[in-house]
């Protein structure tokens, strides 16, 4: 890869569950999607946690165990390599599985939180020392049961994280969306922001999405194959 021309460009990779699909992590919607087998009302909202924390923690324990069985794939590595060529490129991910971190990427914003963190909802304290896949009920010093630090249904996104994301996306040269259905807001509105600020917007997804029309280029391929095409195009422009 020889990508000197993008050294001073800002690329934002905007990733969703389809980014991890080739690693074996299930997506949320479509065939094999998590929300086809599990009702989010029972597993992924504060109300479910308040009424049965063990049930909800067991579900997340299973997801942590399954995530650890998966490994980052070539597509993750390509992103890491591109980041190493540029001074200021970012990943804005809706994924909670930590796969980009495991691929040694940097500048990662986790819009929807992390499977590998807990938080006290009362004190809004985040606990990053919860890396083991197994869960046991754990209490904050204030006595509150710690919940996964994930943006569940009916939760709000952290405003500081959102503001930081908006600032980064507003100033990017390339915005590359990979593997997201674009139906969950406010994340789904982010491509529009990139577009209105003049970024070249590229969607990598084997399927059409509700946000496809906002993109300048639609690459109807898997994450890895689509990223390879992107790199090839950039390399051509080098010559
Ligand atoms: P979805 O499950 O809604 O969408 C996954 C997308 O990935 C679909 O558009 C697929 O076509 C695409 N896809 C599948 N395989 C792919 C591959 N190999 N390469 C590229 N794309 C592929 O997942 P998200 O859009 O990420 O929220 O869902 C958004 C949010 O909804 C998630 O963050 C989650 C969920 O509820 C939380 O966990 C808070």
PDB file of C-alpha atoms and ligand atoms in Angstrom:
ATOM      1  CA  UNK A   1       0.000   0.000   0.000  1.00  0.00           C
ATOM      2  CA  UNK A   2       1.441   3.371  -0.991  1.00  0.00           C
ATOM      3  CA  UNK A   3      -0.964   6.081  -0.074  1.00  0.00           C
ATOM      4  CA  UNK A   4       1.131   9.200   0.410  1.00  0.00           C
ATOM      5  CA  UNK A   5      -1.526  11.430  -1.077  1.00  0.00           C
ATOM      6  CA  UNK A   6      -3.927  10.755   1.744  1.00  0.00           C
ATOM      7  CA  UNK A   7      -1.346  11.487   4.442  1.00  0.00           C
ATOM      8  CA  UNK A   8      -2.943  14.808   5.252  1.00  0.00           C
ATOM      9  CA  UNK A   9      -6.519  13.804   4.583  1.00  0.00           C
ATOM     10  CA  UNK A  10      -8.978  12.928   7.274  1.00  0.00           C
ATOM     11  CA  UNK A  11     -10.820   9.674   6.700  1.00  0.00           C
ATOM     12  CA  UNK A  12     -13.717   8.677   8.914  1.00  0.00           C
ATOM     13  CA  UNK A  13     -14.689   5.017   8.892  1.00  0.00           C
ATOM     14  CA  UNK A  14     -18.264   4.733  10.100  1.00  0.00           C
ATOM     15  CA  UNK A  15     -18.876   1.100  10.984  1.00  0.00           C
ATOM     16  CA  UNK A  16     -21.855  -1.037  11.928  1.00  0.00           C
ATOM     17  CA  UNK A  17     -22.545  -4.673  12.619  1.00  0.00           C
ATOM     18  CA  UNK A  18     -21.774  -5.666   9.007  1.00  0.00           C
ATOM     19  CA  UNK A  19     -18.154  -4.702   9.681  1.00  0.00           C
ATOM     20  CA  UNK A  20     -17.877  -7.555  12.179  1.00  0.00           C
ATOM     21  CA  UNK A  21     -19.987 -10.018  10.176  1.00  0.00           C
ATOM     22  CA  UNK A  22     -16.997 -11.586   8.420  1.00  0.00           C
ATOM     23  CA  UNK A  23     -15.481 -12.235  11.841  1.00  0.00           C
ATOM     24  CA  UNK A  24     -18.567 -14.262  12.730  1.00  0.00           C
ATOM     25  CA  UNK A  25     -20.272 -11.711  14.997  1.00  0.00           C
ATOM     26  CA  UNK A  26     -24.006 -11.703  14.192  1.00  0.00           C
ATOM     27  CA  UNK A  27     -25.652  -8.533  12.873  1.00  0.00           C
ATOM     28  CA  UNK A  28     -28.787  -7.153  14.524  1.00  0.00           C
ATOM     29  CA  UNK A  29     -31.183  -7.233  11.580  1.00  0.00           C
ATOM     30  CA  UNK A  30     -31.569  -9.387   8.502  1.00  0.00           C
ATOM     31  CA  UNK A  31     -30.966 -13.114   8.432  1.00  0.00           C
ATOM     32  CA  UNK A  32     -29.346 -14.390  11.630  1.00  0.00           C
ATOM     33  CA  UNK A  33     -29.850 -10.967  13.246  1.00  0.00           C
ATOM     34  CA  UNK A  34     -29.824 -10.820  17.059  1.00  0.00           C
ATOM     35  CA  UNK A  35     -33.142  -8.974  17.255  1.00  0.00           C
ATOM     36  CA  UNK A  36     -34.818 -11.806  15.337  1.00  0.00           C
ATOM     37  CA  UNK A  37     -34.036 -14.226  18.171  1.00  0.00           C
ATOM     38  CA  UNK A  38     -34.100 -11.934  21.202  1.00  0.00           C
ATOM     39  CA  UNK A  39     -36.707  -9.328  22.064  1.00  0.00           C
ATOM     40  CA  UNK A  40     -34.817  -6.161  22.932  1.00  0.00           C
ATOM     41  CA  UNK A  41     -37.596  -5.354  25.435  1.00  0.00           C
ATOM     42  CA  UNK A  42     -36.349  -8.322  27.496  1.00  0.00           C
ATOM     43  CA  UNK A  43     -32.601  -7.924  27.035  1.00  0.00           C
ATOM     44  CA  UNK A  44     -31.573  -4.462  25.928  1.00  0.00           C
ATOM     45  CA  UNK A  45     -33.251  -1.680  27.858  1.00  0.00           C
ATOM     46  CA  UNK A  46     -33.007  -0.221  31.343  1.00  0.00           C
ATOM     47  CA  UNK A  47     -36.503  -1.435  32.218  1.00  0.00           C
ATOM     48  CA  UNK A  48     -35.521  -5.039  31.503  1.00  0.00           C
ATOM     49  CA  UNK A  49     -32.371  -4.623  33.594  1.00  0.00           C
ATOM     50  CA  UNK A  50     -34.284  -3.111  36.514  1.00  0.00           C
ATOM     51  CA  UNK A  51     -36.786  -5.945  36.551  1.00  0.00           C
ATOM     52  CA  UNK A  52     -34.329  -8.815  36.028  1.00  0.00           C
ATOM     53  CA  UNK A  53     -30.637  -7.811  36.048  1.00  0.00           C
ATOM     54  CA  UNK A  54     -29.333 -11.401  36.037  1.00  0.00           C
ATOM     55  CA  UNK A  55     -31.295 -12.254  32.906  1.00  0.00           C
ATOM     56  CA  UNK A  56     -29.910  -9.210  31.098  1.00  0.00           C
ATOM     57  CA  UNK A  57     -26.357  -9.793  32.343  1.00  0.00           C
ATOM     58  CA  UNK A  58     -26.515 -13.433  31.199  1.00  0.00           C
ATOM     59  CA  UNK A  59     -27.423 -12.274  27.687  1.00  0.00           C
ATOM     60  CA  UNK A  60     -24.470  -9.889  27.639  1.00  0.00           C
ATOM     61  CA  UNK A  61     -22.184 -12.554  29.084  1.00  0.00           C
ATOM     62  CA  UNK A  62     -23.127 -14.787  26.166  1.00  0.00           C
ATOM     63  CA  UNK A  63     -22.367 -11.989  23.736  1.00  0.00           C
ATOM     64  CA  UNK A  64     -18.959 -11.413  25.336  1.00  0.00           C
ATOM     65  CA  UNK A  65     -18.124 -15.115  25.199  1.00  0.00           C
ATOM     66  CA  UNK A  66     -19.219 -15.303  21.545  1.00  0.00           C
ATOM     67  CA  UNK A  67     -17.319 -12.118  20.630  1.00  0.00           C
ATOM     68  CA  UNK A  68     -14.119 -13.537  22.103  1.00  0.00           C
ATOM     69  CA  UNK A  69     -14.443 -16.599  19.864  1.00  0.00           C
ATOM     70  CA  UNK A  70     -14.251 -14.248  16.852  1.00  0.00           C
ATOM     71  CA  UNK A  71     -11.176 -12.516  15.529  1.00  0.00           C
ATOM     72  CA  UNK A  72     -10.693  -9.304  13.556  1.00  0.00           C
ATOM     73  CA  UNK A  73     -10.570  -9.991   9.800  1.00  0.00           C
ATOM     74  CA  UNK A  74      -8.618  -8.601   6.856  1.00  0.00           C
ATOM     75  CA  UNK A  75     -11.034  -5.664   6.547  1.00  0.00           C
ATOM     76  CA  UNK A  76     -10.224  -4.540  10.101  1.00  0.00           C
ATOM     77  CA  UNK A  77      -6.517  -4.786   9.284  1.00  0.00           C
ATOM     78  CA  UNK A  78      -6.933  -2.674   6.138  1.00  0.00           C
ATOM     79  CA  UNK A  79      -8.511   0.089   8.211  1.00  0.00           C
ATOM     80  CA  UNK A  80      -5.618  -0.089  10.675  1.00  0.00           C
ATOM     81  CA  UNK A  81      -3.112   0.152   7.823  1.00  0.00           C
ATOM     82  CA  UNK A  82      -4.898   3.132   6.254  1.00  0.00           C
ATOM     83  CA  UNK A  83      -4.932   4.831   9.645  1.00  0.00           C
ATOM     84  CA  UNK A  84      -1.192   4.338   9.872  1.00  0.00           C
ATOM     85  CA  UNK A  85      -0.770   6.225   6.581  1.00  0.00           C
ATOM     86  CA  UNK A  86      -2.804   9.209   7.654  1.00  0.00           C
ATOM     87  CA  UNK A  87      -2.300  11.641  10.470  1.00  0.00           C
ATOM     88  CA  UNK A  88      -5.801  12.097  11.644  1.00  0.00           C
ATOM     89  CA  UNK A  89      -8.214   9.382  10.610  1.00  0.00           C
ATOM     90  CA  UNK A  90     -10.976   8.110  12.841  1.00  0.00           C
ATOM     91  CA  UNK A  91     -13.298   5.205  13.360  1.00  0.00           C
ATOM     92  CA  UNK A  92     -16.795   6.041  14.497  1.00  0.00           C
ATOM     93  CA  UNK A  93     -18.323   2.693  15.326  1.00  0.00           C
ATOM     94  CA  UNK A  94     -21.756   1.601  16.419  1.00  0.00           C
ATOM     95  CA  UNK A  95     -20.249  -1.743  17.346  1.00  0.00           C
ATOM     96  CA  UNK A  96     -19.754  -2.703  20.950  1.00  0.00           C
ATOM     97  CA  UNK A  97     -17.599  -5.787  20.370  1.00  0.00           C
ATOM     98  CA  UNK A  98     -14.145  -4.164  20.583  1.00  0.00           C
ATOM     99  CA  UNK A  99     -13.023  -5.697  17.282  1.00  0.00           C
ATOM    100  CA  UNK A 100     -11.383  -2.491  15.974  1.00  0.00           C
ATOM    101  CA  UNK A 101      -9.316  -2.237  19.157  1.00  0.00           C
ATOM    102  CA  UNK A 102      -8.236  -5.862  18.771  1.00  0.00           C
ATOM    103  CA  UNK A 103      -7.102  -5.031  15.208  1.00  0.00           C
ATOM    104  CA  UNK A 104      -4.905  -2.318  16.761  1.00  0.00           C
ATOM    105  CA  UNK A 105      -6.773   0.568  15.193  1.00  0.00           C
ATOM    106  CA  UNK A 106      -6.640   3.950  16.906  1.00  0.00           C
ATOM    107  CA  UNK A 107      -8.876   7.013  17.275  1.00  0.00           C
ATOM    108  CA  UNK A 108     -11.956   4.903  17.913  1.00  0.00           C
ATOM    109  CA  UNK A 109     -15.221   6.463  19.007  1.00  0.00           C
ATOM    110  CA  UNK A 110     -17.696   3.920  20.345  1.00  0.00           C
ATOM    111  CA  UNK A 111     -21.026   5.607  19.775  1.00  0.00           C
ATOM    112  CA  UNK A 112     -23.038   2.827  21.400  1.00  0.00           C
ATOM    113  CA  UNK A 113     -20.659   2.004  24.224  1.00  0.00           C
ATOM    114  CA  UNK A 114     -18.764  -1.199  24.864  1.00  0.00           C
ATOM    115  CA  UNK A 115     -19.499  -4.779  25.845  1.00  0.00           C
ATOM    116  CA  UNK A 116     -16.270  -4.611  27.856  1.00  0.00           C
ATOM    117  CA  UNK A 117     -17.290  -1.854  30.252  1.00  0.00           C
ATOM    118  CA  UNK A 118     -19.804  -1.499  33.062  1.00  0.00           C
ATOM    119  CA  UNK A 119     -21.411   1.591  34.459  1.00  0.00           C
ATOM    120  CA  UNK A 120     -23.304   2.871  37.445  1.00  0.00           C
ATOM    121  CA  UNK A 121     -26.465   4.445  36.102  1.00  0.00           C
ATOM    122  CA  UNK A 122     -26.977   6.455  39.294  1.00  0.00           C
ATOM    123  CA  UNK A 123     -23.542   8.072  39.483  1.00  0.00           C
ATOM    124  CA  UNK A 124     -22.814   7.784  35.730  1.00  0.00           C
ATOM    125  CA  UNK A 125     -19.418   6.260  36.584  1.00  0.00           C
ATOM    126  CA  UNK A 126     -17.815   3.985  33.982  1.00  0.00           C
ATOM    127  CA  UNK A 127     -15.829   0.913  35.009  1.00  0.00           C
ATOM    128  CA  UNK A 128     -13.251  -0.206  32.462  1.00  0.00           C
ATOM    129  CA  UNK A 129     -11.856  -3.012  34.631  1.00  0.00           C
ATOM    130  CA  UNK A 130     -14.445  -5.566  33.500  1.00  0.00           C
ATOM    131  CA  UNK A 131     -12.667  -7.316  30.679  1.00  0.00           C
ATOM    132  CA  UNK A 132     -13.451 -10.931  31.531  1.00  0.00           C
ATOM    133  CA  UNK A 133     -16.277 -12.506  29.567  1.00  0.00           C
ATOM    134  CA  UNK A 134     -17.950 -13.948  32.684  1.00  0.00           C
ATOM    135  CA  UNK A 135     -20.346 -11.758  34.548  1.00  0.00           C
ATOM    136  CA  UNK A 136     -21.376 -11.720  38.159  1.00  0.00           C
ATOM    137  CA  UNK A 137     -23.590  -9.124  39.727  1.00  0.00           C
ATOM    138  CA  UNK A 138     -21.297  -6.307  40.757  1.00  0.00           C
ATOM    139  CA  UNK A 139     -22.203  -3.299  42.856  1.00  0.00           C
ATOM    140  CA  UNK A 140     -21.031   0.285  42.729  1.00  0.00           C
ATOM    141  CA  UNK A 141     -19.878   1.777  46.023  1.00  0.00           C
ATOM    142  CA  UNK A 142     -23.260   3.503  46.142  1.00  0.00           C
ATOM    143  CA  UNK A 143     -24.989   0.087  46.068  1.00  0.00           C
ATOM    144  CA  UNK A 144     -26.337   0.294  42.502  1.00  0.00           C
ATOM    145  CA  UNK A 145     -25.987  -2.842  40.374  1.00  0.00           C
ATOM    146  CA  UNK A 146     -23.561  -2.082  37.546  1.00  0.00           C
ATOM    147  CA  UNK A 147     -25.032  -2.445  34.058  1.00  0.00           C
ATOM    148  CA  UNK A 148     -23.228  -2.880  30.731  1.00  0.00           C
ATOM    149  CA  UNK A 149     -21.984   0.468  29.408  1.00  0.00           C
ATOM    150  CA  UNK A 150     -23.993   0.106  26.229  1.00  0.00           C
ATOM    151  CA  UNK A 151     -26.515   2.427  24.657  1.00  0.00           C
ATOM    152  CA  UNK A 152     -29.623   0.293  24.971  1.00  0.00           C
ATOM    153  CA  UNK A 153     -32.983   1.003  23.415  1.00  0.00           C
ATOM    154  CA  UNK A 154     -34.627   4.051  25.046  1.00  0.00           C
ATOM    155  CA  UNK A 155     -31.224   5.303  26.307  1.00  0.00           C
ATOM    156  CA  UNK A 156     -29.682   8.558  25.117  1.00  0.00           C
ATOM    157  CA  UNK A 157     -26.246   8.742  23.570  1.00  0.00           C
ATOM    158  CA  UNK A 158     -23.547  10.489  25.578  1.00  0.00           C
ATOM    159  CA  UNK A 159     -23.703  14.134  24.452  1.00  0.00           C
ATOM    160  CA  UNK A 160     -19.921  14.673  24.723  1.00  0.00           C
ATOM    161  CA  UNK A 161     -19.277  11.643  22.507  1.00  0.00           C
ATOM    162  CA  UNK A 162     -21.847  12.880  20.009  1.00  0.00           C
ATOM    163  CA  UNK A 163     -20.421  16.422  19.933  1.00  0.00           C
ATOM    164  CA  UNK A 164     -16.912  15.052  19.415  1.00  0.00           C
ATOM    165  CA  UNK A 165     -18.196  12.834  16.590  1.00  0.00           C
ATOM    166  CA  UNK A 166     -20.001  15.720  14.894  1.00  0.00           C
ATOM    167  CA  UNK A 167     -16.844  17.846  15.044  1.00  0.00           C
ATOM    168  CA  UNK A 168     -14.689  15.093  13.539  1.00  0.00           C
ATOM    169  CA  UNK A 169     -17.190  14.135  10.847  1.00  0.00           C
ATOM    170  CA  UNK A 170     -17.830  17.760   9.842  1.00  0.00           C
ATOM    171  CA  UNK A 171     -14.151  18.122   9.003  1.00  0.00           C
ATOM    172  CA  UNK A 172     -13.429  14.914   7.144  1.00  0.00           C
ATOM    173  CA  UNK A 173     -12.359  14.488   3.516  1.00  0.00           C
ATOM    174  CA  UNK A 174     -13.554  10.906   3.081  1.00  0.00           C
ATOM    175  CA  UNK A 175     -16.471   9.343   4.917  1.00  0.00           C
ATOM    176  CA  UNK A 176     -16.640   5.586   4.494  1.00  0.00           C
ATOM    177  CA  UNK A 177     -19.606   3.775   5.892  1.00  0.00           C
ATOM    178  CA  UNK A 178     -19.241   0.026   6.271  1.00  0.00           C
ATOM    179  CA  UNK A 179     -21.961  -2.458   7.177  1.00  0.00           C
ATOM    180  CA  UNK A 180     -24.705  -0.412   8.737  1.00  0.00           C
ATOM    181  CA  UNK A 181     -28.401  -0.503   7.916  1.00  0.00           C
ATOM    182  CA  UNK A 182     -28.765   3.183   8.774  1.00  0.00           C
ATOM    183  CA  UNK A 183     -31.994   2.807  10.681  1.00  0.00           C
ATOM    184  CA  UNK A 184     -30.894   3.685  14.217  1.00  0.00           C
ATOM    185  CA  UNK A 185     -30.724   7.399  15.021  1.00  0.00           C
ATOM    186  CA  UNK A 186     -28.909   9.608  15.814  1.00  0.00           C
ATOM    187  CA  UNK A 187     -26.097   7.461  14.290  1.00  0.00           C
ATOM    188  CA  UNK A 188     -28.013   7.120  11.033  1.00  0.00           C
ATOM    189  CA  UNK A 189     -27.939  10.906  10.563  1.00  0.00           C
ATOM    190  CA  UNK A 190     -24.138  11.084  10.593  1.00  0.00           C
ATOM    191  CA  UNK A 191     -23.584  10.341   6.856  1.00  0.00           C
ATOM    192  CA  UNK A 192     -25.790  13.328   6.003  1.00  0.00           C
ATOM    193  CA  UNK A 193     -23.571  15.560   8.132  1.00  0.00           C
ATOM    194  CA  UNK A 194     -20.448  14.357   6.326  1.00  0.00           C
ATOM    195  CA  UNK A 195     -22.090  14.899   2.967  1.00  0.00           C
ATOM    196  CA  UNK A 196     -23.331  18.400   3.759  1.00  0.00           C
ATOM    197  CA  UNK A 197     -19.806  19.374   4.801  1.00  0.00           C
ATOM    198  CA  UNK A 198     -18.289  18.304   1.507  1.00  0.00           C
ATOM    199  CA  UNK A 199     -16.767  14.900   2.294  1.00  0.00           C
ATOM    200  CA  UNK A 200     -16.628  12.264  -0.423  1.00  0.00           C
ATOM    201  CA  UNK A 201     -19.062   9.702   0.968  1.00  0.00           C
ATOM    202  CA  UNK A 202     -18.718   6.012   0.196  1.00  0.00           C
ATOM    203  CA  UNK A 203     -20.993   3.225   1.349  1.00  0.00           C
ATOM    204  CA  UNK A 204     -19.704  -0.343   1.548  1.00  0.00           C
ATOM    205  CA  UNK A 205     -22.590  -2.743   2.016  1.00  0.00           C
ATOM    206  CA  UNK A 206     -23.729  -5.748  -0.022  1.00  0.00           C
ATOM    207  CA  UNK A 207     -27.284  -4.416   0.285  1.00  0.00           C
ATOM    208  CA  UNK A 208     -29.090  -1.197  -0.405  1.00  0.00           C
ATOM    209  CA  UNK A 209     -29.898   0.785   2.761  1.00  0.00           C
ATOM    210  CA  UNK A 210     -32.244   3.608   3.674  1.00  0.00           C
ATOM    211  CA  UNK A 211     -29.227   5.950   3.611  1.00  0.00           C
ATOM    212  CA  UNK A 212     -27.742   4.744   0.302  1.00  0.00           C
ATOM    213  CA  UNK A 213     -28.895   7.796  -1.652  1.00  0.00           C
ATOM    214  CA  UNK A 214     -26.767  10.128   0.504  1.00  0.00           C
ATOM    215  CA  UNK A 215     -23.545   8.518  -0.683  1.00  0.00           C
ATOM    216  CA  UNK A 216     -21.501   9.537  -3.719  1.00  0.00           C
ATOM    217  CA  UNK A 217     -20.359   5.967  -4.292  1.00  0.00           C
ATOM    218  CA  UNK A 218     -22.046   2.705  -3.305  1.00  0.00           C
ATOM    219  CA  UNK A 219     -19.829  -0.360  -3.238  1.00  0.00           C
ATOM    220  CA  UNK A 220     -22.115  -3.395  -3.110  1.00  0.00           C
ATOM    221  CA  UNK A 221     -19.580  -5.748  -1.572  1.00  0.00           C
ATOM    222  CA  UNK A 222     -18.584  -7.164   1.797  1.00  0.00           C
ATOM    223  CA  UNK A 223     -16.469  -5.041   4.148  1.00  0.00           C
ATOM    224  CA  UNK A 224     -13.174  -6.644   3.138  1.00  0.00           C
ATOM    225  CA  UNK A 225     -13.784  -6.660  -0.609  1.00  0.00           C
ATOM    226  CA  UNK A 226     -15.154  -3.126  -0.520  1.00  0.00           C
ATOM    227  CA  UNK A 227     -12.170  -1.831   1.449  1.00  0.00           C
ATOM    228  CA  UNK A 228      -9.804  -3.511  -0.995  1.00  0.00           C
ATOM    229  CA  UNK A 229     -11.589  -1.663  -3.838  1.00  0.00           C
ATOM    230  CA  UNK A 230     -11.267   1.611  -1.945  1.00  0.00           C
ATOM    231  CA  UNK A 231      -7.531   1.128  -1.437  1.00  0.00           C
ATOM    232  CA  UNK A 232      -7.098   0.179  -5.083  1.00  0.00           C
ATOM    233  CA  UNK A 233      -8.858   3.367  -6.183  1.00  0.00           C
ATOM    234  CA  UNK A 234      -6.670   5.471  -3.896  1.00  0.00           C
ATOM    235  CA  UNK A 235      -3.544   3.729  -5.158  1.00  0.00           C
ATOM    236  CA  UNK A 236      -4.576   4.410  -8.783  1.00  0.00           C
ATOM    237  CA  UNK A 237      -4.862   8.096  -7.973  1.00  0.00           C
ATOM    238  CA  UNK A 238      -1.305   7.947  -6.642  1.00  0.00           C
ATOM    239  CA  UNK A 239       0.099   7.066 -10.030  1.00  0.00           C
TER     240      UNK A 239
HETATM  241  P1  LIG B   1     -27.758  -3.939  11.378  1.00  0.00           P
HETATM  242  O1  LIG B   1     -27.834  -5.361  11.797  1.00  0.00           O
HETATM  243  O2  LIG B   1     -28.995  -3.131  11.475  1.00  0.00           O
HETATM  244  O3  LIG B   1     -27.243  -3.851   9.871  1.00  0.00           O
HETATM  245  C1  LIG B   1     -26.144  -4.567   9.432  1.00  0.00           C
HETATM  246  C2  LIG B   1     -25.811  -4.136   8.013  1.00  0.00           C
HETATM  247  O4  LIG B   1     -24.626  -4.804   7.631  1.00  0.00           O
HETATM  248  C3  LIG B   1     -26.881  -4.476   6.966  1.00  0.00           C
HETATM  249  O5  LIG B   1     -27.152  -3.321   6.165  1.00  0.00           O
HETATM  250  C4  LIG B   1     -26.214  -5.564   6.120  1.00  0.00           C
HETATM  251  O6  LIG B   1     -26.587  -5.482   4.738  1.00  0.00           O
HETATM  252  C5  LIG B   1     -24.745  -5.242   6.297  1.00  0.00           C
HETATM  253  N1  LIG B   1     -23.825  -6.376   6.124  1.00  0.00           N
HETATM  254  C6  LIG B   1     -24.022  -7.678   6.396  1.00  0.00           C
HETATM  255  N2  LIG B   1     -22.915  -8.406   6.143  1.00  0.00           N
HETATM  256  C7  LIG B   1     -21.971  -7.542   5.701  1.00  0.00           C
HETATM  257  C8  LIG B   1     -20.608  -7.677   5.289  1.00  0.00           C
HETATM  258  N3  LIG B   1     -19.974  -8.854   5.284  1.00  0.00           N
HETATM  259  N4  LIG B   1     -19.945  -6.565   4.918  1.00  0.00           N
HETATM  260  C9  LIG B   1     -20.562  -5.357   4.919  1.00  0.00           C
HETATM  261  N5  LIG B   1     -21.844  -5.174   5.301  1.00  0.00           N
HETATM  262  C10 LIG B   1     -22.552  -6.248   5.703  1.00  0.00           C
HETATM  263  O7  LIG B   1     -26.557  -3.299  12.205  1.00  0.00           O
HETATM  264  P2  LIG B   1     -26.269  -1.757  12.570  1.00  0.00           P
HETATM  265  O8  LIG B   1     -26.611  -0.871  11.438  1.00  0.00           O
HETATM  266  O9  LIG B   1     -24.896  -1.706  13.096  1.00  0.00           O
HETATM  267  O10 LIG B   1     -27.445  -0.870  18.742  1.00  0.00           O
HETATM  268  O11 LIG B   1     -27.303  -1.517  13.738  1.00  0.00           O
HETATM  269  C11 LIG B   1     -27.329  -0.278  14.394  1.00  0.00           C
HETATM  270  C12 LIG B   1     -27.590  -0.468  15.861  1.00  0.00           C
HETATM  271  O12 LIG B   1     -28.805  -1.222  16.022  1.00  0.00           O
HETATM  272  C13 LIG B   1     -26.532  -1.266  16.584  1.00  0.00           C
HETATM  273  O13 LIG B   1     -25.444  -0.498  17.017  1.00  0.00           O
HETATM  274  C14 LIG B   1     -27.293  -1.855  17.735  1.00  0.00           C
HETATM  275  C15 LIG B   1     -28.608  -2.184  17.088  1.00  0.00           C
HETATM  276  O14 LIG B   1     -29.709  -2.182  17.918  1.00  0.00           O
HETATM  277  C16 LIG B   1     -26.904  -1.097  19.954  1.00  0.00           C
HETATM  278  O15 LIG B   1     -26.326  -2.106  20.269  1.00  0.00           O
HETATM  279  C17 LIG B   1     -27.061   0.019  20.861  1.00  0.00           C
END
